[in-house]
Coordinates of C-alpha atoms and ligand atoms in Angstrom, one line a residue:
M1 CA 167.8 60.5 -10.5
S2 CA 166.4 61.6 -7.1
M3 CA 166.1 59.3 -4.1
L4 CA 162.4 58.6 -4.5
N5 CA 162.9 57.3 -8.0
V6 CA 165.2 54.5 -7.1
G7 CA 163.7 51.4 -8.6
R8 CA 161.3 53.4 -10.7
P9 CA 163.4 54.8 -13.6
T10 CA 161.4 56.9 -15.9
Q11 CA 164.3 57.8 -18.3
P12 CA 163.6 56.5 -21.7
Q13 CA 166.2 54.1 -23.0
A14 CA 169.0 55.6 -25.0
G15 CA 168.2 55.9 -28.7
A16 CA 164.5 55.5 -28.1
S17 CA 162.4 58.1 -29.9
V18 CA 159.2 57.6 -28.0
A19 CA 159.6 59.6 -24.8
V20 CA 161.1 62.7 -23.1
S21 CA 161.9 62.6 -19.4
S22 CA 161.1 65.2 -16.8
L23 CA 163.5 66.3 -14.1
T24 CA 161.5 64.9 -11.3
G25 CA 160.4 61.6 -12.7
A26 CA 156.8 62.9 -12.9
R27 CA 154.9 62.9 -16.1
G28 CA 152.3 65.5 -17.0
L29 CA 150.3 66.0 -13.9
M30 CA 151.1 62.5 -12.8
Q31 CA 153.6 62.5 -9.9
D32 CA 155.9 59.7 -9.3
E33 CA 154.9 57.9 -6.1
A34 CA 157.1 56.4 -3.4
L35 CA 156.1 53.8 -0.9
I36 CA 154.0 55.3 1.9
F37 CA 156.9 54.3 4.3
E38 CA 159.3 56.4 2.2
L39 CA 157.1 59.4 2.2
G40 CA 157.1 62.0 5.0
G41 CA 158.5 61.4 8.4
W42 CA 157.6 59.6 11.5
D43 CA 156.4 62.6 13.5
K44 CA 153.2 63.5 11.8
T45 CA 149.8 61.9 12.1
G46 CA 146.4 62.4 10.5
V47 CA 144.6 62.0 13.8
D48 CA 145.1 63.0 17.4
L49 CA 144.4 60.3 19.9
E50 CA 144.5 60.5 23.6
P51 CA 147.3 58.4 25.1
A52 CA 145.8 55.0 25.9
E53 CA 145.3 54.1 29.4
L54 CA 146.7 50.7 29.4
D55 CA 145.3 47.9 31.3
A56 CA 148.1 45.5 30.7
S57 CA 146.7 42.8 32.9
D58 CA 144.6 41.3 30.0
L59 CA 147.5 41.2 27.6
A60 CA 149.6 38.5 29.2
G61 CA 152.8 40.3 28.7
L62 CA 152.2 41.1 25.0
T63 CA 151.9 44.8 25.5
R64 CA 153.8 46.6 22.7
T65 CA 156.9 48.3 24.0
A66 CA 158.5 49.7 20.8
P67 CA 156.8 52.1 18.4
I68 CA 154.5 50.5 16.0
G69 CA 156.4 51.8 13.0
L70 CA 153.5 53.3 11.1
P71 CA 154.4 56.0 8.6
G72 CA 153.6 59.5 9.6
L73 CA 151.5 61.5 7.1
S74 CA 149.0 64.2 7.4
E75 CA 145.5 63.6 6.2
P76 CA 146.0 65.4 2.8
E77 CA 149.3 63.6 2.2
T78 CA 147.6 60.3 3.0
V79 CA 144.6 61.0 0.7
R80 CA 146.9 62.1 -2.2
H81 CA 149.1 59.1 -1.8
Y82 CA 146.2 56.7 -2.3
V83 CA 144.6 58.7 -5.0
R84 CA 147.9 58.9 -7.0
L85 CA 148.3 55.1 -6.6
S86 CA 144.8 54.6 -7.9
Q87 CA 145.6 56.7 -10.9
K88 CA 148.4 54.3 -11.8
N89 CA 146.1 51.4 -11.7
H90 CA 144.4 50.3 -14.9
A91 CA 140.7 49.8 -14.5
I92 CA 137.8 48.9 -16.7
D93 CA 136.4 52.4 -15.8
L94 CA 139.4 53.9 -17.6
A95 CA 139.6 51.9 -20.8
L96 CA 139.1 48.6 -22.6
Y97 CA 140.6 45.7 -20.7
P98 CA 141.1 43.1 -23.5
L99 CA 142.2 40.1 -21.4
G100 CA 141.0 37.0 -23.1
S101 CA 139.4 34.4 -20.9
C102 CA 139.0 36.9 -18.1
T103 CA 135.9 38.7 -19.4
M104 CA 136.6 42.2 -18.1
K105 CA 133.5 44.1 -18.8
H106 CA 131.7 47.1 -17.6
N107 CA 129.8 46.6 -14.3
P108 CA 126.6 48.6 -14.4
R109 CA 126.3 51.0 -11.5
L110 CA 122.8 49.8 -10.8
N111 CA 124.3 46.6 -9.5
E112 CA 126.5 48.5 -7.1
K113 CA 123.5 50.5 -5.9
A114 CA 121.6 47.3 -5.2
A115 CA 124.5 45.6 -3.5
R116 CA 124.9 48.5 -1.1
L117 CA 121.4 48.5 0.1
P118 CA 121.8 48.2 3.9
G119 CA 119.5 45.1 4.0
F120 CA 122.0 43.2 1.9
A121 CA 125.3 45.0 2.7
D122 CA 124.9 44.9 6.5
L123 CA 123.7 41.4 6.8
H124 CA 125.5 39.2 9.3
P125 CA 125.9 35.6 8.1
L126 CA 124.8 34.3 11.5
A127 CA 121.6 36.4 11.7
P128 CA 118.5 34.3 12.4
V129 CA 116.8 33.3 9.2
S130 CA 113.6 35.0 10.4
T131 CA 115.5 38.3 9.9
T132 CA 117.1 37.4 6.5
Q133 CA 114.1 36.3 4.5
G134 CA 114.7 38.9 1.7
A135 CA 118.3 37.8 1.3
L136 CA 117.3 34.1 1.2
E137 CA 114.6 34.9 -1.4
L138 CA 117.2 36.7 -3.5
M139 CA 119.5 33.6 -3.3
D140 CA 116.5 31.4 -4.2
S141 CA 115.6 33.5 -7.2
L142 CA 119.2 33.7 -8.4
A143 CA 119.4 30.0 -8.2
H144 CA 116.1 29.7 -10.1
W145 CA 117.4 31.8 -13.0
L146 CA 120.8 30.1 -13.1
K147 CA 119.0 26.8 -13.4
T148 CA 116.7 28.2 -16.0
L149 CA 119.5 29.7 -18.1
T150 CA 121.5 26.5 -18.0
A151 CA 118.6 23.9 -18.1
M152 CA 120.0 22.2 -15.0
P153 CA 118.0 21.0 -12.1
A154 CA 120.3 22.1 -9.2
V155 CA 122.8 24.7 -8.3
A156 CA 125.4 25.1 -5.5
L157 CA 125.7 28.8 -4.9
S158 CA 128.4 28.9 -2.3
P159 CA 131.8 28.5 -4.3
K160 CA 133.7 31.7 -4.3
A161 CA 135.4 31.7 -7.7
G162 CA 135.6 29.7 -10.9
A163 CA 138.4 27.5 -9.6
H164 CA 136.5 27.0 -6.4
G165 CA 133.5 26.0 -8.5
E166 CA 135.6 23.4 -10.3
L167 CA 136.7 22.0 -7.0
C168 CA 133.0 21.8 -6.0
G169 CA 132.1 20.1 -9.2
L170 CA 134.8 17.5 -9.0
L171 CA 134.1 16.8 -5.3
T172 CA 130.4 16.3 -6.3
I173 CA 131.5 13.9 -9.1
K174 CA 133.7 12.0 -6.7
A175 CA 130.9 11.6 -4.2
A176 CA 128.6 10.4 -6.9
H177 CA 131.1 7.8 -8.1
E178 CA 131.7 6.6 -4.5
A179 CA 128.0 6.2 -3.9
K180 CA 127.8 4.0 -7.0
G181 CA 130.8 1.9 -5.9
Q182 CA 132.9 3.5 -8.6
G183 CA 135.3 5.3 -6.2
H184 CA 138.2 3.5 -7.9
R185 CA 138.0 5.8 -10.9
R186 CA 141.2 7.8 -10.8
T187 CA 141.6 9.8 -14.0
V188 CA 140.3 13.1 -15.2
L189 CA 140.7 14.0 -18.9
V190 CA 141.5 17.5 -19.8
P191 CA 142.1 19.0 -23.3
T192 CA 145.4 20.6 -24.1
S193 CA 143.8 24.0 -24.4
A194 CA 142.3 24.0 -20.9
H195 CA 142.6 26.8 -18.5
G196 CA 145.3 26.0 -15.9
T197 CA 142.8 25.7 -13.2
N198 CA 141.2 22.6 -14.7
P199 CA 144.2 20.2 -14.3
A200 CA 145.2 21.9 -11.1
T201 CA 141.7 21.3 -9.6
A202 CA 141.7 17.6 -10.7
A203 CA 145.1 17.1 -9.2
F204 CA 144.1 18.9 -6.0
V205 CA 141.1 16.4 -5.6
G206 CA 143.6 13.6 -6.0
Y207 CA 142.9 12.6 -9.6
D208 CA 145.5 11.8 -12.3
V209 CA 145.3 14.2 -15.2
T210 CA 145.4 12.9 -18.8
E211 CA 145.5 15.3 -21.7
I212 CA 143.3 15.0 -24.7
A213 CA 144.7 16.2 -28.0
Q214 CA 143.3 19.0 -30.1
T215 CA 142.4 18.9 -33.8
P216 CA 144.1 21.4 -36.2
D217 CA 141.0 23.5 -36.1
G218 CA 141.3 24.0 -32.3
R219 CA 138.7 21.5 -31.0
V220 CA 138.8 18.4 -28.8
D221 CA 140.1 15.5 -30.8
L222 CA 137.2 12.9 -30.6
T223 CA 139.4 10.0 -31.7
D224 CA 141.9 10.7 -29.0
L225 CA 139.1 11.2 -26.5
A226 CA 137.5 7.9 -27.4
A227 CA 140.9 6.2 -27.1
K228 CA 141.5 7.6 -23.6
L229 CA 138.0 7.0 -22.1
S230 CA 138.2 3.9 -19.9
P231 CA 136.6 2.4 -16.8
D232 CA 139.3 4.4 -14.9
V233 CA 138.0 7.8 -16.0
A234 CA 136.0 9.7 -13.5
A235 CA 135.3 12.8 -15.6
I236 CA 136.3 15.0 -18.5
M237 CA 136.6 18.7 -18.1
V238 CA 135.9 20.7 -21.2
T239 CA 135.5 24.4 -21.6
N240 CA 132.9 25.6 -24.0
P241 CA 133.4 27.9 -25.8
N242 CA 136.9 26.7 -25.4
T243 CA 139.9 28.9 -24.6
C244 CA 140.8 29.2 -28.3
G245 CA 137.5 31.2 -28.5
L246 CA 135.9 28.3 -30.5
F247 CA 132.6 26.5 -29.9
E248 CA 133.1 22.7 -29.4
R249 CA 131.0 21.6 -32.4
D250 CA 131.1 17.9 -31.2
I251 CA 130.0 18.7 -27.7
I252 CA 127.0 16.4 -27.8
E253 CA 129.1 13.6 -29.1
I254 CA 131.7 14.3 -26.3
A255 CA 128.9 14.0 -23.7
K256 CA 127.6 10.7 -25.2
L257 CA 131.1 9.1 -25.3
T258 CA 131.8 10.3 -21.8
H259 CA 128.5 8.9 -20.4
A260 CA 128.9 5.7 -22.2
A261 CA 132.2 5.2 -20.4
G262 CA 130.5 5.8 -17.1
A263 CA 132.2 9.1 -16.5
Y264 CA 130.7 12.6 -15.8
F265 CA 131.0 15.6 -18.0
Y266 CA 132.3 18.7 -16.2
C267 CA 132.0 21.8 -18.3
D268 CA 134.1 24.9 -17.4
G269 CA 131.5 27.6 -17.9
A270 CA 133.8 30.6 -17.5
N271 CA 133.0 31.6 -21.0
F272 CA 129.2 31.3 -20.5
N273 CA 128.9 35.0 -21.6
A274 CA 129.4 33.9 -25.2
I275 CA 126.3 31.7 -25.1
V276 CA 124.0 32.9 -22.4
G277 CA 120.5 33.1 -23.6
R278 CA 121.4 31.1 -26.7
V279 CA 122.6 27.7 -25.6
R280 CA 121.6 25.8 -22.4
P281 CA 124.4 23.5 -21.2
G282 CA 121.8 21.0 -19.8
D283 CA 120.7 20.4 -23.4
L284 CA 124.2 19.4 -24.3
G285 CA 124.6 16.7 -21.8
V286 CA 126.7 18.6 -19.2
D287 CA 126.7 17.1 -15.6
A288 CA 128.3 20.0 -13.8
M289 CA 129.4 23.5 -14.8
H290 CA 130.6 26.5 -12.8
I291 CA 129.5 29.9 -13.8
N292 CA 131.7 32.8 -13.0
L293 CA 129.2 35.4 -11.8
H294 CA 132.1 37.9 -11.9
K295 CA 132.5 37.3 -15.7
T296 CA 129.2 36.5 -17.3
F297 CA 127.0 38.5 -14.8
S298 CA 129.3 41.5 -14.7
T299 CA 130.3 41.8 -11.1
P300 CA 133.8 43.3 -10.6
H301 CA 136.8 41.0 -10.3
G302 CA 139.8 43.1 -9.7
G303 CA 142.6 42.2 -7.5
G304 CA 141.7 38.5 -7.1
G305 CA 138.2 38.9 -5.9
P306 CA 135.7 38.8 -4.6
G307 CA 134.1 36.5 -7.1
A308 CA 131.4 33.8 -7.1
G309 CA 131.4 30.5 -8.9
P310 CA 128.1 28.8 -8.5
V311 CA 128.0 25.2 -9.9
V312 CA 124.9 23.9 -11.8
L313 CA 124.4 20.2 -11.5
S314 CA 122.6 17.5 -13.5
E315 CA 119.9 15.2 -12.1
A316 CA 122.6 12.5 -11.5
L317 CA 124.8 14.8 -9.5
A318 CA 122.2 17.0 -7.7
P319 CA 121.9 14.7 -4.6
F320 CA 125.6 15.2 -3.9
A321 CA 125.7 19.0 -3.8
P322 CA 127.3 20.7 -0.9
A323 CA 125.4 22.5 1.8
P324 CA 124.0 25.1 2.3
W325 CA 121.1 25.7 0.0
V326 CA 117.9 27.6 0.3
V327 CA 114.5 25.9 0.4
S328 CA 111.1 27.5 0.6
G329 CA 108.1 26.2 2.5
H330 CA 104.9 27.6 4.0
E331 CA 106.9 29.2 6.8
G332 CA 109.1 31.1 4.4
F333 CA 112.7 30.4 3.3
K334 CA 115.2 28.4 5.3
L335 CA 118.7 27.1 4.8
V336 CA 119.7 23.5 4.6
E337 CA 122.9 23.7 6.6
D338 CA 123.9 20.2 7.3
C339 CA 124.4 17.1 5.1
V340 CA 122.0 14.9 7.1
D341 CA 118.5 13.4 6.6
E342 CA 117.3 14.3 3.1
A343 CA 120.6 16.0 2.4
A344 CA 122.7 13.1 3.7
Q345 CA 124.4 12.4 0.3
G346 CA 125.8 15.9 0.0
F347 CA 129.6 15.9 0.1
G348 CA 129.8 18.5 2.8
R349 CA 130.6 22.2 2.7
M350 CA 132.8 24.5 0.5
V351 CA 132.6 27.6 2.7
A352 CA 131.9 28.7 6.3
F353 CA 128.7 30.5 5.5
Q354 CA 126.5 31.0 2.4
G355 CA 128.8 32.4 -0.2
Q356 CA 129.3 35.9 -1.6
M357 CA 126.1 37.8 -0.9
G358 CA 127.3 41.0 -2.6
M359 CA 128.0 39.1 -5.8
F360 CA 124.6 37.4 -5.7
V361 CA 122.9 40.7 -5.5
R362 CA 124.9 42.2 -8.3
A363 CA 124.3 39.1 -10.6
Y364 CA 120.6 39.1 -9.8
A365 CA 120.3 42.9 -10.5
Y366 CA 122.2 42.3 -13.8
M367 CA 119.8 39.5 -14.8
L368 CA 116.7 41.4 -14.0
S369 CA 117.8 44.6 -15.7
H370 CA 118.7 42.7 -18.9
G371 CA 115.8 40.4 -19.1
S372 CA 115.9 37.3 -21.3
D373 CA 116.2 39.3 -24.5
G374 CA 119.0 41.5 -23.0
L375 CA 121.0 38.5 -21.8
R376 CA 120.7 36.9 -25.2
Q377 CA 122.0 40.1 -26.7
V378 CA 124.9 40.1 -24.3
A379 CA 126.1 36.8 -25.9
E380 CA 125.4 38.1 -29.4
D381 CA 127.2 41.4 -28.9
A382 CA 130.2 39.7 -27.2
V383 CA 130.6 37.4 -30.2
L384 CA 130.0 40.2 -32.7
N385 CA 132.6 42.4 -31.1
A386 CA 135.3 39.7 -31.0
N387 CA 134.6 38.9 -34.7
Y388 CA 134.9 42.6 -35.6
I389 CA 138.4 42.6 -34.0
K390 CA 139.3 39.4 -35.7
A391 CA 138.3 40.8 -39.0
R392 CA 140.0 44.1 -38.6
L393 CA 143.3 42.7 -37.4
S394 CA 143.5 39.6 -39.6
G395 CA 145.2 41.4 -42.4
A396 CA 148.1 42.5 -40.3
M397 CA 148.3 39.8 -37.6
S398 CA 147.8 36.1 -38.0
P399 CA 144.7 34.5 -36.5
A400 CA 145.4 31.2 -34.9
F401 CA 142.3 29.6 -36.5
P402 CA 141.5 31.7 -39.6
D403 CA 138.7 29.5 -40.8
G404 CA 135.2 30.6 -39.7
P405 CA 134.1 33.0 -37.0
C406 CA 135.2 32.9 -33.4
M407 CA 133.0 33.1 -30.4
H408 CA 133.6 35.8 -27.7
E409 CA 137.4 36.1 -28.1
A410 CA 139.8 36.4 -31.0
L411 CA 143.0 34.4 -30.9
F412 CA 146.2 35.3 -32.8
D413 CA 149.6 33.6 -32.9
D414 CA 153.0 35.2 -33.4
A415 CA 153.6 33.9 -36.9
W416 CA 153.1 37.4 -38.3
L417 CA 156.0 38.7 -36.1
E418 CA 158.5 36.2 -37.6
G419 CA 161.7 38.0 -38.7
T420 CA 160.8 41.3 -37.0
G421 CA 162.8 40.4 -33.8
V422 CA 159.7 41.5 -31.8
T423 CA 158.0 38.9 -29.5
T424 CA 154.5 38.7 -28.2
L425 CA 155.8 40.1 -24.9
D426 CA 157.4 43.1 -26.6
F427 CA 154.3 43.8 -28.6
A428 CA 152.1 43.6 -25.5
K429 CA 154.4 46.0 -23.6
A430 CA 154.4 48.5 -26.5
M431 CA 150.6 48.5 -26.2
I432 CA 150.9 50.0 -22.8
D433 CA 152.7 53.0 -24.3
E434 CA 149.7 53.5 -26.6
G435 CA 147.3 53.6 -23.7
F436 CA 145.9 50.0 -23.9
H437 CA 146.2 47.2 -21.4
P438 CA 147.7 44.2 -23.2
M439 CA 145.6 41.2 -24.1
T440 CA 146.2 37.8 -22.5
M441 CA 149.6 36.5 -23.7
Y442 CA 151.0 33.1 -24.2
F443 CA 147.7 31.4 -23.3
P444 CA 146.3 29.0 -24.5
L445 CA 149.6 27.2 -24.5
V446 CA 148.7 25.2 -27.6
V447 CA 149.1 28.3 -29.8
H448 CA 152.6 29.7 -30.3
G449 CA 153.1 33.2 -28.9
A450 CA 149.3 33.4 -28.3
M451 CA 147.5 36.8 -28.1
L452 CA 144.0 36.3 -26.8
I453 CA 141.7 39.3 -27.1
E454 CA 138.3 39.5 -25.5
P455 CA 136.6 42.8 -26.0
T456 CA 133.3 41.8 -24.3
E457 CA 129.9 43.2 -25.3
T458 CA 130.3 46.4 -23.4
E459 CA 132.7 48.1 -25.9
S460 CA 131.3 50.4 -28.6
K461 CA 132.4 50.3 -32.2
Q462 CA 134.4 53.6 -31.5
E463 CA 136.3 52.0 -28.7
L464 CA 137.0 48.8 -30.7
D465 CA 138.2 51.0 -33.6
R466 CA 140.6 53.0 -31.4
F467 CA 142.0 49.7 -30.1
C468 CA 142.3 48.2 -33.5
D469 CA 143.9 51.3 -34.9
A470 CA 146.6 51.3 -32.2
L471 CA 147.3 47.6 -32.8
L472 CA 147.5 48.0 -36.6
A473 CA 149.9 51.0 -36.2
L474 CA 152.1 49.0 -33.8
A475 CA 152.0 46.0 -36.2
E476 CA 153.2 48.3 -39.0
A477 CA 156.0 49.6 -36.8
A478 CA 157.1 46.1 -35.9
K479 CA 157.2 45.1 -39.6
A480 CA 159.0 48.3 -40.5
G481 CA 161.9 47.3 -38.2
D482 CA 161.2 49.9 -35.4
G483 CA 162.5 47.4 -32.9
D484 CA 163.5 49.9 -30.2
R485 CA 159.9 50.9 -29.8
F486 CA 159.2 47.4 -28.6
K487 CA 162.3 46.1 -26.9
G488 CA 162.4 48.5 -24.1
A489 CA 158.7 49.1 -23.8
P490 CA 156.8 50.4 -21.9
Y491 CA 158.6 53.7 -21.9
L492 CA 155.7 55.9 -20.7
A493 CA 154.3 53.8 -17.9
P494 CA 155.0 54.5 -14.2
M495 CA 156.9 51.2 -14.2
R496 CA 159.3 50.2 -17.0
R497 CA 159.9 46.7 -18.3
L498 CA 160.1 44.5 -15.2
D499 CA 161.8 41.2 -14.5
E500 CA 158.5 39.4 -14.1
T501 CA 160.1 36.0 -13.4
L502 CA 162.2 37.5 -10.6
A503 CA 159.1 39.3 -9.2
A504 CA 157.1 36.1 -9.2
R505 CA 159.9 33.9 -7.8
K506 CA 161.4 36.3 -5.3
P507 CA 158.7 38.8 -4.4
K508 CA 159.7 41.5 -1.9
L509 CA 156.8 41.6 0.4
T510 CA 158.2 43.6 3.3
W511 CA 159.7 47.0 3.6
R512 CA 162.7 47.8 5.8
P513 CA 164.2 51.2 6.4
E514 CA 167.1 52.1 4.1
P515 CA 170.1 53.0 6.1
T516 CA 169.5 56.6 5.1
T517 CA 165.9 56.6 6.3
V518 CA 165.8 57.0 10.1
A519 CA 162.8 55.5 11.9
P520 CA 162.4 56.6 15.5
A521 CA 163.1 53.2 16.8
P522 CA 163.3 49.6 15.5
L523 CA 160.0 48.3 14.2
A524 CA 158.3 46.1 16.7
A525 CA 156.8 42.7 15.8
E526 CA 158.9 42.1 12.7
Ligands
LIG1 C1 138.5 32.7 -15.3 C2 138.6 31.3 -15.7 C3 138.6 30.2 -14.7 C4 138.9 30.5 -13.2 O1 138.0 31.4 -12.6 P1 138.4 32.2 -11.3 O2 137.1 32.8 -10.9 O3 139.5 33.1 -11.7 O4 138.9 31.2 -10.3 C5 138.6 28.9 -15.2 N1 138.4 28.6 -16.5 C6 138.4 29.6 -17.4 C7 138.3 29.2 -18.9 C8 138.5 30.9 -17.1 O5 138.4 31.9 -18.0

């Protein structure tokens, strides 16, 4: 194995029949890629700069004395390095991305075009409002359509992700309770199938979290909910459709029980793409709900962001919404920036400025290009696609909730792998060798060895069939006892099976020269 391949073995495991290895570690036309620091030397540069004329007087003795330690690569070497890295990255533009709960769907290029218009892209958040009227109008229109689609009277646009929206919703709820002299309420109820961000948010705000049990058919257990509602409960947080991919049939009853106990109903709306245009959360008795623009309204959400998580609010909660928001008057649009005067009950601010303008533009472009019938069809196709997958795979794999259709995601457990020696993790890793990104694994926690598949509405029947064919072939291999195919998988990916626990617990985030790699001088500022 050559130097550059240390830590990136591409040899197939002994006895495995799935791969041949090359002499260089490269595969096909895909070259193995080292860290940029390991590439090349220290004496090349892509640009020629004049030596700086230092005026050290302003730097208070902080002038760098040692070399900066940047890798030395020519321009073509630099370009190739990053293009090769990009080829190793899975992307929605390469193939289906079936991560349940994450809603990884195609992002229409029209949205991108709109977001790059200089009038939006080059805006400065501190520009005088007289110069940003178009952007404010867009925010106002987006707010209007979010309120219309959800039948809610108010929306806070500024939260920057779903979890941030949850925080916004719970802070609004807290402010509303305090205003009513109910600030002593200390508990938030969360069903066992909830996304991890729900209990985390409640705990972050300072609430105690109590779990609500689930029925055998994957819904909130109403009896348990009724037993746990008390004068101490501030809110419940329910996802609908829930993370088992099921519609909460008793949602109106849940809202009634909650309100009767003096608590507010927070709905995690990350799965709004399953019901948009068909169901309005305001009609269900919801008090606050975040909408992941980067899920339902298609904007990209790779690498942790940027996202946007606007929160729609009921009449009862609207006065407590955080600043800023846009208002229109006869002098045009303006921003309410401070929680004073008519906004005095607002709980404060979530972000320094107005939120994610680029996401607002993309979401608005998406809404306008779909229209009301198109948005409704988004939900219908998302649900149809998930049910197609559920139906095709159910013979070979075990659906967690076999009775009745699912919503936008199909959930399987690992009962069908019993006796094969193959785990959910092994199966997911083997999918990588077949050219498919794995589905969400081991979530929701209430389902053993969960495999949560969300195709979204943007996949065609051909794509869904390719995906199902691959999974059915793998399922057959697992049942036929071809354990090697799974245990060491992935064999064909740039990275082999990783110790993910070690990587999460002890991440290596800095690079230091190997003794054999000679940098010109010690790195400064380490
Ligand atoms: C994605 C998701 C969230 C969190 O949203 P982020 O934008 O990732 O913070 C919360 N709940 C559910 C059900 C989700 O799917």
